[in-house]
Tab-separated table of C-alpha atoms in Angstrom:
chain	number	residue	atom	x	y	z
J	409	UNK	CA	45.450	-53.871	-59.549
J	410	UNK	CA	42.091	-52.397	-60.626
J	411	UNK	CA	40.203	-54.431	-58.015
J	412	UNK	CA	42.550	-53.173	-55.277
J	413	UNK	CA	41.961	-49.599	-56.442
J	414	UNK	CA	38.195	-50.167	-56.239
J	415	UNK	CA	38.629	-51.353	-52.642
J	416	UNK	CA	40.579	-48.237	-51.592
J	417	UNK	CA	38.336	-45.704	-53.341
J	418	UNK	CA	35.221	-47.482	-52.053
J	419	UNK	CA	36.473	-47.389	-48.464
J	420	UNK	CA	37.271	-43.658	-48.647
J	421	UNK	CA	33.795	-42.888	-50.019
J	422	UNK	CA	32.149	-45.046	-47.360
J	423	UNK	CA	33.945	-43.330	-44.476
J	424	UNK	CA	33.188	-39.846	-45.786
J	425	UNK	CA	29.585	-40.723	-46.517
J	426	UNK	CA	29.037	-42.174	-43.053
J	427	UNK	CA	30.251	-38.969	-41.413
J	428	UNK	CA	28.072	-36.745	-43.633
J	429	UNK	CA	25.012	-38.950	-43.182
J	430	UNK	CA	25.361	-39.035	-39.386
J	431	UNK	CA	25.656	-35.239	-39.163
J	432	UNK	CA	22.725	-34.630	-41.488
J	433	UNK	CA	20.444	-37.222	-39.881
J	434	UNK	CA	21.240	-36.019	-36.366
J	435	UNK	CA	20.382	-32.459	-37.369
J	436	UNK	CA	17.055	-33.611	-38.791
J	437	UNK	CA	16.339	-35.556	-35.578
J	438	UNK	CA	16.935	-32.474	-33.440
J	439	UNK	CA	14.913	-30.178	-35.720
J	440	UNK	CA	11.800	-32.402	-35.581
J	441	UNK	CA	12.296	-33.595	-31.981
J	442	UNK	CA	12.794	-37.177	-33.166
J	443	UNK	CA	15.146	-39.409	-31.184
J	444	UNK	CA	18.470	-40.538	-32.642
J	445	UNK	CA	17.279	-44.143	-32.242
J	446	UNK	CA	14.325	-43.640	-34.599
J	447	UNK	CA	16.494	-41.839	-37.163
J	448	UNK	CA	18.908	-44.772	-36.947
J	449	UNK	CA	16.071	-47.258	-37.386
J	450	UNK	CA	14.729	-45.523	-40.502
J	451	UNK	CA	16.688	-42.955	-42.528
J	452	UNK	CA	20.177	-44.186	-41.656
J	453	UNK	CA	19.201	-47.872	-41.730
J	454	UNK	CA	17.532	-47.531	-45.121
J	455	UNK	CA	20.461	-45.587	-46.554
J	456	UNK	CA	23.136	-47.961	-45.317
J	457	UNK	CA	21.062	-50.937	-46.519
J	458	UNK	CA	20.978	-49.528	-50.041
J	459	UNK	CA	24.066	-51.530	-51.155
J	460	UNK	CA	22.435	-54.773	-49.941
J	461	UNK	CA	19.267	-53.802	-51.783
J	462	UNK	CA	21.077	-53.110	-55.058
J	463	UNK	CA	23.301	-56.200	-54.899
J	464	UNK	CA	20.551	-58.629	-53.844
J	465	UNK	CA	18.029	-57.237	-56.321
J	466	UNK	CA	20.449	-57.452	-59.245
J	467	UNK	CA	21.600	-60.906	-58.138
J	468	UNK	CA	17.984	-62.090	-57.957
J	469	UNK	CA	17.218	-60.738	-61.431
J	470	UNK	CA	20.340	-62.433	-62.827
J	471	UNK	CA	19.487	-65.724	-61.100
J	472	UNK	CA	22.411	-65.644	-58.626
J	473	UNK	CA	20.287	-66.542	-55.602
J	474	UNK	CA	23.303	-67.716	-53.561
J	475	UNK	CA	24.665	-64.175	-53.634
J	476	UNK	CA	21.220	-62.576	-53.148
J	477	UNK	CA	20.377	-64.600	-50.021
J	478	UNK	CA	23.954	-65.031	-48.795
J	479	UNK	CA	24.447	-61.277	-48.953
J	480	UNK	CA	21.495	-60.675	-46.611
J	481	UNK	CA	22.245	-63.525	-44.187
J	482	UNK	CA	25.938	-62.678	-44.083
J	483	UNK	CA	25.320	-58.919	-43.792
J	484	UNK	CA	22.981	-59.352	-40.823
J	485	UNK	CA	25.473	-61.618	-39.062
J	486	UNK	CA	28.267	-59.130	-39.826
J	487	UNK	CA	26.130	-56.225	-38.579
J	488	UNK	CA	25.641	-57.699	-35.120
J	489	UNK	CA	28.841	-59.619	-34.466
J	490	UNK	CA	31.374	-57.342	-36.158
J	491	UNK	CA	29.812	-53.872	-36.251
J	492	UNK	CA	28.344	-53.835	-32.754
J	493	UNK	CA	31.220	-55.988	-31.493
J	494	UNK	CA	33.938	-53.620	-32.732
J	495	UNK	CA	31.933	-50.527	-31.772
J	496	UNK	CA	31.415	-51.844	-28.219
J	497	UNK	CA	35.140	-52.626	-27.959
J	498	UNK	CA	35.876	-48.963	-28.707
J	499	UNK	CA	33.066	-47.421	-26.657
J	500	UNK	CA	30.537	-49.430	-24.556
J	501	UNK	CA	27.011	-49.154	-25.984
J	502	UNK	CA	24.059	-48.483	-23.707
J	503	UNK	CA	20.898	-50.219	-24.945
J	504	UNK	CA	17.626	-48.295	-24.545
J	505	UNK	CA	14.707	-50.110	-22.915
J	506	UNK	CA	12.516	-49.995	-26.038
J	507	UNK	CA	15.374	-51.379	-28.134
J	508	UNK	CA	15.869	-54.247	-25.713
J	509	UNK	CA	12.216	-55.225	-25.445
J	510	UNK	CA	10.863	-54.265	-28.883
J	511	UNK	CA	13.334	-53.606	-31.710
J	512	UNK	CA	15.843	-56.403	-30.986
J	513	UNK	CA	13.086	-59.053	-30.481
J	514	UNK	CA	11.538	-57.874	-33.772
J	515	UNK	CA	14.908	-58.374	-35.489
J	516	UNK	CA	15.107	-61.850	-33.928
J	517	UNK	CA	11.604	-62.572	-35.243
J	518	UNK	CA	12.715	-61.486	-38.722
J	519	UNK	CA	15.571	-64.013	-38.649
J	520	UNK	CA	13.235	-66.801	-37.522
J	521	UNK	CA	10.641	-65.943	-40.196
J	522	UNK	CA	13.387	-66.016	-42.842
J	523	UNK	CA	14.551	-69.454	-41.667
J	524	UNK	CA	10.987	-70.813	-41.737
J	525	UNK	CA	10.328	-69.441	-45.237
J	526	UNK	CA	13.634	-70.915	-46.462
J	527	UNK	CA	13.006	-74.393	-44.979
J	528	UNK	CA	10.494	-75.898	-47.411
J	529	UNK	CA	12.177	-79.331	-47.330
J	530	UNK	CA	11.902	-79.513	-43.553
J	531	UNK	CA	8.437	-78.018	-43.101
J	532	UNK	CA	6.512	-78.937	-46.274
J	533	UNK	CA	8.605	-81.864	-47.581
J	534	UNK	CA	9.148	-79.929	-50.806
J	535	UNK	CA	11.946	-81.113	-53.141
J	536	UNK	CA	13.881	-77.810	-52.866
J	537	UNK	CA	14.154	-74.906	-50.453
J	538	UNK	CA	12.971	-71.693	-52.077
J	539	UNK	CA	11.915	-68.229	-50.961
J	540	UNK	CA	8.787	-67.795	-53.072
J	541	UNK	CA	6.879	-64.720	-54.167
J	542	UNK	CA	4.320	-65.317	-51.420
J	543	UNK	CA	7.189	-65.368	-48.895
J	544	UNK	CA	8.357	-62.064	-50.362
J	545	UNK	CA	4.905	-60.559	-49.832
J	546	UNK	CA	4.941	-61.821	-46.234
J	547	UNK	CA	8.269	-60.062	-45.673
J	548	UNK	CA	6.889	-56.823	-47.146
J	549	UNK	CA	3.849	-57.097	-44.862
J	550	UNK	CA	6.137	-57.304	-41.822
J	551	UNK	CA	8.092	-54.350	-43.204
J	552	UNK	CA	4.935	-52.220	-43.292
J	553	UNK	CA	4.216	-53.159	-39.673
J	554	UNK	CA	7.777	-52.160	-38.699
J	555	UNK	CA	7.495	-48.776	-40.442
J	556	UNK	CA	4.101	-48.114	-38.805
J	557	UNK	CA	5.569	-48.933	-35.376
J	558	UNK	CA	8.588	-46.693	-35.973
J	559	UNK	CA	6.416	-43.770	-37.001
J	560	UNK	CA	4.280	-44.281	-33.896
J	561	UNK	CA	7.289	-43.941	-31.562
J	562	UNK	CA	8.978	-41.198	-33.599
J	563	UNK	CA	8.496	-38.466	-31.000
J	564	UNK	CA	8.829	-40.612	-27.892
J	565	UNK	CA	11.947	-40.190	-25.796
J	566	UNK	CA	13.563	-43.600	-25.328
J	567	UNK	CA	14.720	-44.727	-21.926
J	568	UNK	CA	18.420	-44.140	-21.838
J	569	UNK	CA	18.323	-42.128	-25.051
J	570	UNK	CA	21.189	-39.699	-25.217
J	571	UNK	CA	20.784	-35.941	-24.949
J	572	UNK	CA	23.626	-35.370	-27.361
J	573	UNK	CA	24.957	-32.079	-28.582
J	574	UNK	CA	24.060	-31.978	-32.263
J	575	UNK	CA	25.589	-29.418	-34.610
J	576	UNK	CA	22.974	-26.960	-35.856
J	577	UNK	CA	22.389	-26.970	-39.621
J	578	UNK	CA	19.902	-25.211	-41.896
J	579	UNK	CA	17.300	-27.548	-43.349
J	580	UNK	CA	18.758	-27.443	-46.856
J	581	UNK	CA	22.221	-28.270	-45.547
J	582	UNK	CA	20.943	-31.218	-43.504
J	583	UNK	CA	19.175	-32.587	-46.568
J	584	UNK	CA	22.256	-32.073	-48.712
J	585	UNK	CA	24.453	-33.894	-46.187
J	586	UNK	CA	22.027	-36.826	-46.096
J	587	UNK	CA	21.808	-37.065	-49.895
J	588	UNK	CA	25.553	-36.735	-50.454
J	589	UNK	CA	26.246	-39.167	-47.613
J	590	UNK	CA	23.874	-41.755	-49.045
J	591	UNK	CA	25.337	-41.304	-52.529
J	592	UNK	CA	28.884	-41.771	-51.223
J	593	UNK	CA	27.860	-44.817	-49.175
J	594	UNK	CA	26.107	-46.490	-52.100
J	595	UNK	CA	28.829	-45.666	-54.599
J	596	UNK	CA	31.617	-46.628	-52.219
J	597	UNK	CA	29.852	-49.850	-51.236
J	598	UNK	CA	29.425	-50.862	-54.860
J	599	UNK	CA	33.078	-50.151	-55.678
J	600	UNK	CA	34.204	-52.135	-52.657
J	601	UNK	CA	31.981	-55.107	-53.509
J	602	UNK	CA	33.110	-55.083	-57.149
J	603	UNK	CA	36.748	-55.114	-56.105
J	604	UNK	CA	36.283	-57.746	-53.390
J	605	UNK	CA	34.166	-60.004	-55.606
J	606	UNK	CA	36.682	-59.763	-58.439
J	607	UNK	CA	39.529	-60.782	-56.161
J	608	UNK	CA	37.474	-63.629	-54.647
J	609	UNK	CA	36.468	-65.065	-58.001
J	610	UNK	CA	40.070	-64.958	-59.170
J	611	UNK	CA	40.812	-67.219	-56.197
J	612	UNK	CA	38.029	-69.682	-57.157
J	613	UNK	CA	35.749	-69.212	-54.137
J	614	UNK	CA	32.107	-70.449	-54.331
J	615	UNK	CA	29.327	-67.842	-54.814
J	616	UNK	CA	27.604	-68.778	-51.547
J	617	UNK	CA	30.831	-68.182	-49.597
J	618	UNK	CA	31.414	-64.929	-51.497
J	619	UNK	CA	27.878	-63.806	-50.619
J	620	UNK	CA	28.179	-64.749	-46.946
J	621	UNK	CA	31.604	-63.173	-46.467
J	622	UNK	CA	33.118	-60.689	-48.916
J	623	UNK	CA	29.909	-59.340	-50.462
J	624	UNK	CA	28.179	-59.290	-47.065
J	625	UNK	CA	31.128	-57.568	-45.423
J	626	UNK	CA	31.483	-55.095	-48.283
J	627	UNK	CA	27.811	-54.104	-48.349
J	628	UNK	CA	27.892	-53.810	-44.533
J	629	UNK	CA	30.779	-51.322	-44.543
J	630	UNK	CA	28.342	-48.370	-44.571
J	631	UNK	CA	26.714	-49.742	-41.399
J	632	UNK	CA	30.146	-50.268	-39.826
J	633	UNK	CA	31.341	-46.757	-40.648
J	634	UNK	CA	28.027	-45.144	-39.649
J	635	UNK	CA	27.737	-46.997	-36.324
J	636	UNK	CA	31.369	-46.301	-35.402
J	637	UNK	CA	30.983	-42.636	-36.290
J	638	UNK	CA	27.707	-42.336	-34.376
J	639	UNK	CA	29.163	-44.039	-31.285
J	640	UNK	CA	32.275	-41.845	-31.307
J	641	UNK	CA	29.961	-38.830	-31.506
J	642	UNK	CA	28.187	-40.068	-28.346
J	643	UNK	CA	25.089	-41.294	-30.176
J	644	UNK	CA	24.820	-44.979	-29.141
J	645	UNK	CA	21.092	-44.954	-29.923
J	646	UNK	CA	21.828	-44.235	-33.568
J	647	UNK	CA	24.675	-46.795	-33.609
J	648	UNK	CA	22.447	-49.613	-32.335
J	649	UNK	CA	19.345	-48.417	-34.174
J	650	UNK	CA	21.305	-48.399	-37.432
J	651	UNK	CA	22.272	-52.062	-37.043
J	652	UNK	CA	18.869	-53.297	-35.858
J	653	UNK	CA	17.057	-51.228	-38.462
J	654	UNK	CA	19.390	-52.382	-41.241
J	655	UNK	CA	18.825	-56.026	-40.318
J	656	UNK	CA	15.081	-55.528	-40.480
J	657	UNK	CA	15.333	-53.651	-43.784
J	658	UNK	CA	17.578	-56.369	-45.213
J	659	UNK	CA	15.174	-59.227	-44.514
J	660	UNK	CA	11.752	-57.642	-44.776
J	661	UNK	CA	12.371	-55.045	-47.496
J	662	UNK	CA	15.387	-56.217	-49.524
J	663	UNK	CA	14.525	-59.929	-49.609
J	664	UNK	CA	10.834	-59.050	-49.768
J	665	UNK	CA	11.349	-57.016	-52.958
J	666	UNK	CA	13.842	-59.498	-54.441
J	667	UNK	CA	11.648	-62.576	-53.880
J	668	UNK	CA	8.530	-60.738	-55.070
J	669	UNK	CA	10.257	-60.096	-58.403
J	670	UNK	CA	11.811	-63.550	-58.763
J	671	UNK	CA	11.617	-66.575	-56.397
J	672	UNK	CA	14.984	-67.304	-54.788
J	673	UNK	CA	16.241	-70.905	-54.476
J	674	UNK	CA	18.168	-71.191	-51.201
J	675	UNK	CA	20.905	-73.188	-52.918
J	676	UNK	CA	24.109	-73.580	-50.902
J	677	UNK	CA	22.996	-71.434	-47.969
J	678	UNK	CA	22.890	-74.057	-45.190
J	679	UNK	CA	20.801	-74.391	-42.020
J	680	UNK	CA	23.957	-73.557	-40.047
J	681	UNK	CA	24.069	-70.134	-41.709
J	682	UNK	CA	20.490	-69.472	-40.582
J	683	UNK	CA	21.261	-70.772	-37.083
J	684	UNK	CA	24.177	-68.339	-36.808
J	685	UNK	CA	21.891	-65.551	-38.053
J	686	UNK	CA	19.284	-66.323	-35.390
J	687	UNK	CA	21.975	-66.866	-32.751
J	688	UNK	CA	23.577	-63.470	-33.401
J	689	UNK	CA	20.291	-61.632	-32.727
J	690	UNK	CA	19.700	-63.776	-29.647
J	691	UNK	CA	23.233	-63.042	-28.418
J	692	UNK	CA	22.631	-59.298	-28.840
J	693	UNK	CA	19.463	-59.521	-26.747
J	694	UNK	CA	21.101	-61.653	-24.048
J	695	UNK	CA	24.123	-59.368	-23.650
J	696	UNK	CA	21.887	-56.312	-23.387
J	697	UNK	CA	19.373	-57.962	-21.066
J	698	UNK	CA	21.449	-59.945	-18.594
J	699	UNK	CA	24.945	-58.458	-18.586
J	700	UNK	CA	26.479	-55.030	-18.112
J	701	UNK	CA	23.336	-53.209	-16.912
J	702	UNK	CA	21.793	-52.787	-20.378
J	703	UNK	CA	25.201	-51.971	-21.830
J	704	UNK	CA	27.224	-53.955	-24.363
J	705	UNK	CA	30.683	-53.659	-22.849
J	706	UNK	CA	34.134	-54.241	-24.325
J	707	UNK	CA	34.347	-57.880	-23.205
J	708	UNK	CA	30.990	-58.718	-24.784
J	709	UNK	CA	31.995	-56.883	-27.939
J	710	UNK	CA	35.212	-58.911	-28.144
J	711	UNK	CA	33.223	-62.137	-27.702
J	712	UNK	CA	30.969	-61.160	-30.622
J	713	UNK	CA	34.007	-60.590	-32.849
J	714	UNK	CA	35.481	-63.965	-31.848
J	715	UNK	CA	32.177	-65.674	-32.746
J	716	UNK	CA	32.264	-64.085	-36.191
J	717	UNK	CA	35.890	-65.073	-36.789
J	718	UNK	CA	35.090	-68.676	-35.819
J	719	UNK	CA	32.080	-68.768	-38.172
J	720	UNK	CA	34.015	-67.264	-41.091
J	721	UNK	CA	36.941	-69.627	-40.528
J	722	UNK	CA	34.540	-72.572	-40.672
J	723	UNK	CA	33.043	-71.315	-43.960
J	724	UNK	CA	36.453	-70.951	-45.563
J	725	UNK	CA	37.657	-74.374	-44.399
J	726	UNK	CA	34.413	-76.095	-45.427
J	727	UNK	CA	34.331	-74.633	-48.933
């Protein structure tokens, strides 16, 4: 009963926080002449990745590496296949040129780098696969490069970027909306994950499966709510930027910090999970590049959702 209550309260907080965060961030973007895409890639992405950061960091400290890594891998898969899939099914998402040729390939690179760092048995013939402290520092180095790039394009108008009507807010109110939105997202995400994890453990599900599914889905709810809200408010740049930025934050910053504090054995996270992670980023690039005139349409969104359902079904059956 208590776990179910956590789920409901967490969801309400997440939805409210996403709306407040989107309004506040959009107001800041307009005030400083920064595109919605860049705000999505930075402020919103960092805020909505906060639950992943907290969960993975605590899991790493406590030695639960299956949850720490599974949370990130599963969240990134969920972000692309479910969040962008469902959002595109509701309202087709136009992909800006810079996103197609720079941000999405960078997210794909992040997935590949993670797979390489987690494949010690295959590459170095080591006895176990482990994300070491040096791997964590590599991730943080890539994160610095990403932040430097984002700051460099902060005032550039993206091709296809939307000239949306943003509600005017005083500076203090914009900041308050962002802070309250982030607080609600983090608090709601934690409540949801606690409730979902409690229910899952009562059912005897393995930690790796919990990390890849329930924990990943729960910590990705802020991204889902924020991207849906942004898209419905005619801000597809923020919707896509939020997902791409969150995926980059998750790998380079969250895993970078977690592994730097304590090396993470890969454990029961399989090569298939990494292949699906890489494949989801590749699928996002392909749909934006070759189909729908740089737009992720409803059919492509539905296909993404089907891919996620098939992957999750396999995980449940296999465990």
